[in-house]
PDB file of C-alpha atoms in Angstrom:
ATOM      1  CA  MET A  92     -24.237  25.189 -92.273  1.00  0.00           C
ATOM      2  CA  THR A  93     -21.978  28.130 -93.161  1.00  0.00           C
ATOM      3  CA  ARG A  94     -22.044  29.790 -96.555  1.00  0.00           C
ATOM      4  CA  LYS A  95     -19.059  29.085 -98.818  1.00  0.00           C
ATOM      5  CA  ILE A  96     -16.684  32.022 -99.463  1.00  0.00           C
ATOM      6  CA  ILE A  97     -16.607  32.838-103.163  1.00  0.00           C
ATOM      7  CA  TYR A  98     -13.455  34.202-104.804  1.00  0.00           C
ATOM      8  CA  TYR A  99     -13.230  35.561-108.346  1.00  0.00           C
ATOM      9  CA  VAL A 100      -9.715  35.522-109.936  1.00  0.00           C
ATOM     10  CA  VAL A 101      -9.117  37.755-112.977  1.00  0.00           C
ATOM     11  CA  ASP A 102      -5.806  37.250-114.736  1.00  0.00           C
ATOM     12  CA  ASP A 103      -4.842  36.864-118.373  1.00  0.00           C
ATOM     13  CA  ASP A 104      -1.932  34.528-117.463  1.00  0.00           C
ATOM     14  CA  LEU A 105      -3.535  31.089-116.933  1.00  0.00           C
ATOM     15  CA  ASP A 106      -0.605  29.771-114.895  1.00  0.00           C
ATOM     16  CA  ASP A 107      -0.754  32.714-112.508  1.00  0.00           C
ATOM     17  CA  GLN A 108      -4.525  32.344-112.357  1.00  0.00           C
ATOM     18  CA  GLN A 109      -4.284  28.628-111.461  1.00  0.00           C
ATOM     19  CA  PHE A 110      -1.460  29.264-108.946  1.00  0.00           C
ATOM     20  CA  LEU A 111      -3.658  31.738-107.061  1.00  0.00           C
ATOM     21  CA  ILE A 112      -6.733  29.476-107.187  1.00  0.00           C
ATOM     22  CA  ASP A 113      -4.741  26.469-105.933  1.00  0.00           C
ATOM     23  CA  ALA A 114      -3.474  28.593-103.041  1.00  0.00           C
ATOM     24  CA  LEU A 115      -6.934  30.042-102.117  1.00  0.00           C
ATOM     25  CA  SER A 116      -8.452  26.491-102.362  1.00  0.00           C
ATOM     26  CA  LYS A 117      -5.677  25.016-100.216  1.00  0.00           C
ATOM     27  CA  ASN A 118      -6.111  27.732 -97.581  1.00  0.00           C
ATOM     28  CA  ASP A 119      -9.932  27.203 -97.540  1.00  0.00           C
ATOM     29  CA  PRO A 120     -10.942  23.883 -99.037  1.00  0.00           C
ATOM     30  CA  ASP A 121     -14.649  24.882 -98.704  1.00  0.00           C
ATOM     31  CA  SER A 122     -14.294  28.056-100.786  1.00  0.00           C
ATOM     32  CA  GLN A 123     -15.409  28.311-104.410  1.00  0.00           C
ATOM     33  CA  CYS A 124     -13.166  29.975-107.028  1.00  0.00           C
ATOM     34  CA  TYR A 125     -14.327  31.451-110.326  1.00  0.00           C
ATOM     35  CA  SER A 126     -12.033  32.976-112.899  1.00  0.00           C
ATOM     36  CA  ALA A 127     -11.941  35.180-115.985  1.00  0.00           C
ATOM     37  CA  ASN A 128      -9.047  35.809-118.416  1.00  0.00           C
ATOM     38  CA  SER A 129      -9.711  39.517-118.774  1.00  0.00           C
ATOM     39  CA  GLY A 130     -11.181  42.538-117.091  1.00  0.00           C
ATOM     40  CA  SER A 131     -13.876  42.921-119.667  1.00  0.00           C
ATOM     41  CA  GLN A 132     -14.870  39.216-119.341  1.00  0.00           C
ATOM     42  CA  ALA A 133     -14.950  39.585-115.523  1.00  0.00           C
ATOM     43  CA  ILE A 134     -17.213  42.653-115.727  1.00  0.00           C
ATOM     44  CA  SER A 135     -19.511  40.996-118.251  1.00  0.00           C
ATOM     45  CA  ASN A 136     -19.811  37.815-116.163  1.00  0.00           C
ATOM     46  CA  LEU A 137     -20.523  39.780-112.986  1.00  0.00           C
ATOM     47  CA  LYS A 138     -23.009  42.192-114.493  1.00  0.00           C
ATOM     48  CA  ASN A 139     -24.884  39.314-116.251  1.00  0.00           C
ATOM     49  CA  ALA A 140     -24.703  37.154-113.072  1.00  0.00           C
ATOM     50  CA  THR A 141     -23.177  34.227-114.979  1.00  0.00           C
ATOM     51  CA  VAL A 142     -21.022  33.818-111.892  1.00  0.00           C
ATOM     52  CA  PRO A 143     -22.261  34.388-108.317  1.00  0.00           C
ATOM     53  CA  LEU A 144     -21.374  37.721-106.586  1.00  0.00           C
ATOM     54  CA  PRO A 145     -18.001  37.012-105.002  1.00  0.00           C
ATOM     55  CA  ASP A 146     -16.880  37.821-101.544  1.00  0.00           C
ATOM     56  CA  ALA A 147     -13.589  39.142-102.988  1.00  0.00           C
ATOM     57  CA  ILE A 148     -12.089  39.693-106.397  1.00  0.00           C
ATOM     58  CA  PHE A 149      -8.385  39.164-107.053  1.00  0.00           C
ATOM     59  CA  LEU A 150      -7.493  41.316-110.049  1.00  0.00           C
ATOM     60  CA  ASP A 151      -4.226  41.257-111.991  1.00  0.00           C
ATOM     61  CA  LEU A 152      -2.968  44.768-112.708  1.00  0.00           C
ATOM     62  CA  ASN A 153      -1.219  44.149-116.052  1.00  0.00           C
ATOM     63  CA  MET A 154      -3.637  42.734-118.628  1.00  0.00           C
ATOM     64  CA  PRO A 155      -4.201  43.658-122.277  1.00  0.00           C
ATOM     65  CA  HIS A 156      -7.224  45.489-123.571  1.00  0.00           C
ATOM     66  CA  GLN A 157      -8.715  46.435-120.136  1.00  0.00           C
ATOM     67  CA  ASN A 158      -5.990  46.535-117.493  1.00  0.00           C
ATOM     68  CA  GLY A 159      -6.582  46.065-113.770  1.00  0.00           C
ATOM     69  CA  LYS A 160      -6.945  49.815-113.015  1.00  0.00           C
ATOM     70  CA  GLN A 161      -9.595  50.148-115.728  1.00  0.00           C
ATOM     71  CA  CYS A 162     -11.453  47.077-114.473  1.00  0.00           C
ATOM     72  CA  LEU A 163     -11.247  48.394-110.905  1.00  0.00           C
ATOM     73  CA  ALA A 164     -12.642  51.707-111.866  1.00  0.00           C
ATOM     74  CA  GLU A 165     -15.580  49.947-113.664  1.00  0.00           C
ATOM     75  CA  LEU A 166     -16.168  47.666-110.616  1.00  0.00           C
ATOM     76  CA  LYS A 167     -16.210  50.580-108.250  1.00  0.00           C
ATOM     77  CA  SER A 168     -18.576  52.623-110.454  1.00  0.00           C
ATOM     78  CA  THR A 169     -21.115  49.735-110.742  1.00  0.00           C
ATOM     79  CA  SER A 170     -23.696  49.850-107.986  1.00  0.00           C
ATOM     80  CA  SER A 171     -24.091  46.140-107.638  1.00  0.00           C
ATOM     81  CA  LEU A 172     -20.294  45.542-107.510  1.00  0.00           C
ATOM     82  CA  LYS A 173     -18.821  48.625-105.815  1.00  0.00           C
ATOM     83  CA  ASP A 174     -18.903  47.025-102.297  1.00  0.00           C
ATOM     84  CA  VAL A 175     -17.089  43.797-103.337  1.00  0.00           C
ATOM     85  CA  PRO A 176     -13.494  43.913-101.970  1.00  0.00           C
ATOM     86  CA  VAL A 177     -10.914  43.988-104.741  1.00  0.00           C
ATOM     87  CA  VAL A 178      -7.332  42.786-104.143  1.00  0.00           C
ATOM     88  CA  ILE A 179      -4.980  43.951-106.847  1.00  0.00           C
ATOM     89  CA  TYR A 180      -2.114  41.591-107.491  1.00  0.00           C
ATOM     90  CA  SER A 181       0.892  42.208-109.660  1.00  0.00           C
ATOM     91  CA  THR A 182       4.573  41.694-110.159  1.00  0.00           C
ATOM     92  CA  THR A 183       5.076  45.473-109.741  1.00  0.00           C
ATOM     93  CA  SER A 184       6.256  46.948-106.517  1.00  0.00           C
ATOM     94  CA  ASN A 185       5.914  50.531-107.849  1.00  0.00           C
ATOM     95  CA  ARG A 186       4.678  52.650-104.943  1.00  0.00           C
ATOM     96  CA  ILE A 187       2.783  54.986-107.178  1.00  0.00           C
ATOM     97  CA  GLU A 188       0.911  52.124-108.830  1.00  0.00           C
ATOM     98  CA  ILE A 189       0.134  50.635-105.418  1.00  0.00           C
ATOM     99  CA  GLN A 190      -1.089  54.040-104.007  1.00  0.00           C
ATOM    100  CA  ASP A 191      -3.156  54.661-107.092  1.00  0.00           C
ATOM    101  CA  THR A 192      -5.092  51.397-106.898  1.00  0.00           C
ATOM    102  CA  LEU A 193      -5.631  51.825-103.148  1.00  0.00           C
ATOM    103  CA  ARG A 194      -6.913  55.335-103.783  1.00  0.00           C
ATOM    104  CA  MET A 195      -9.208  54.024-106.483  1.00  0.00           C
ATOM    105  CA  GLY A 196     -10.869  51.649-103.984  1.00  0.00           C
ATOM    106  CA  ALA A 197      -8.795  48.484-103.950  1.00  0.00           C
ATOM    107  CA  SER A 198      -8.888  46.839-100.483  1.00  0.00           C
ATOM    108  CA  HIS A 199      -5.354  45.437-100.722  1.00  0.00           C
ATOM    109  CA  PHE A 200      -2.397  45.287-103.055  1.00  0.00           C
ATOM    110  CA  MET A 201      -0.508  42.050-103.232  1.00  0.00           C
ATOM    111  CA  ILE A 202       2.849  41.498-105.092  1.00  0.00           C
ATOM    112  CA  LYS A 203       2.770  38.168-106.850  1.00  0.00           C
ATOM    113  CA  LYS A 204       4.797  35.472-105.195  1.00  0.00           C
ATOM    114  CA  SER A 205       6.815  32.690-106.813  1.00  0.00           C
ATOM    115  CA  SER A 206       6.678  30.528-103.746  1.00  0.00           C
ATOM    116  CA  PHE A 207       3.426  28.615-103.132  1.00  0.00           C
ATOM    117  CA  LYS A 208       4.081  28.712 -99.315  1.00  0.00           C
ATOM    118  CA  GLY A 209       4.665  32.499 -99.458  1.00  0.00           C
ATOM    119  CA  LEU A 210       1.505  32.979-101.551  1.00  0.00           C
ATOM    120  CA  ARG A 211      -0.620  30.931 -99.136  1.00  0.00           C
ATOM    121  CA  GLU A 212       0.737  32.878 -96.106  1.00  0.00           C
ATOM    122  CA  GLU A 213       0.002  36.305 -97.629  1.00  0.00           C
ATOM    123  CA  LEU A 214      -3.435  35.114 -98.844  1.00  0.00           C
ATOM    124  CA  SER A 215      -4.235  33.928 -95.371  1.00  0.00           C
ATOM    125  CA  LEU A 216      -3.462  37.358 -93.948  1.00  0.00           C
ATOM    126  CA  ILE A 217      -5.454  39.132 -96.696  1.00  0.00           C
ATOM    127  CA  THR A 218      -8.486  36.870 -96.616  1.00  0.00           C
ATOM    128  CA  SER A 219      -8.582  37.092 -92.776  1.00  0.00           C
ATOM    129  CA  ALA A 220      -8.534  40.855 -93.013  1.00  0.00           C
ATOM    130  CA  LEU A 221     -11.263  40.826 -95.642  1.00  0.00           C
ATOM    131  CA  HIS A 222     -13.519  38.588 -93.507  1.00  0.00           C
ATOM    132  CA  LYS A 223     -13.003  40.887 -90.507  1.00  0.00           C
ATOM    133  CA  GLU A 224     -13.978  43.842 -92.644  1.00  0.00           C
ATOM    134  CA  ASP A 225     -17.144  41.978 -93.660  1.00  0.00           C
ATOM    135  CA  SER A 226     -18.109  41.172 -90.140  1.00  0.00           C
ATOM    136  CA  VAL A 227     -17.835  44.798 -89.169  1.00  0.00           C
ATOM    137  CA  LYS A 228     -20.228  45.924 -91.908  1.00  0.00           C
TER     138      LYS A 228
END
């Protein structure tokens, strides 16, 4: 039996959070998705192991209190979490923001989609790339 892929979705917008979880689940019905409504909640849950260590984290860039970049910096500076791939997703297409997050250690940057089909297609490409990276390690 193969191990289930675990995704962790961090977004303060519950509709966007559910949209992403639905697409991930539709693409891989055997996967498990966990979620947090803020970067600080995500960090706390991961450090305290109240959620399993995910195979990938999908992190919204624009959140109040602790934004995606701040959360990414904390994830990458925490020894137990630094190797977990982080996909930043946002409505922004600002090249500087995209380059900054990739330089900070994000594996991918994904612009939020309004189409479920488009989201599923992009997620399929990203998750396939993440799984290939894992098999190389």
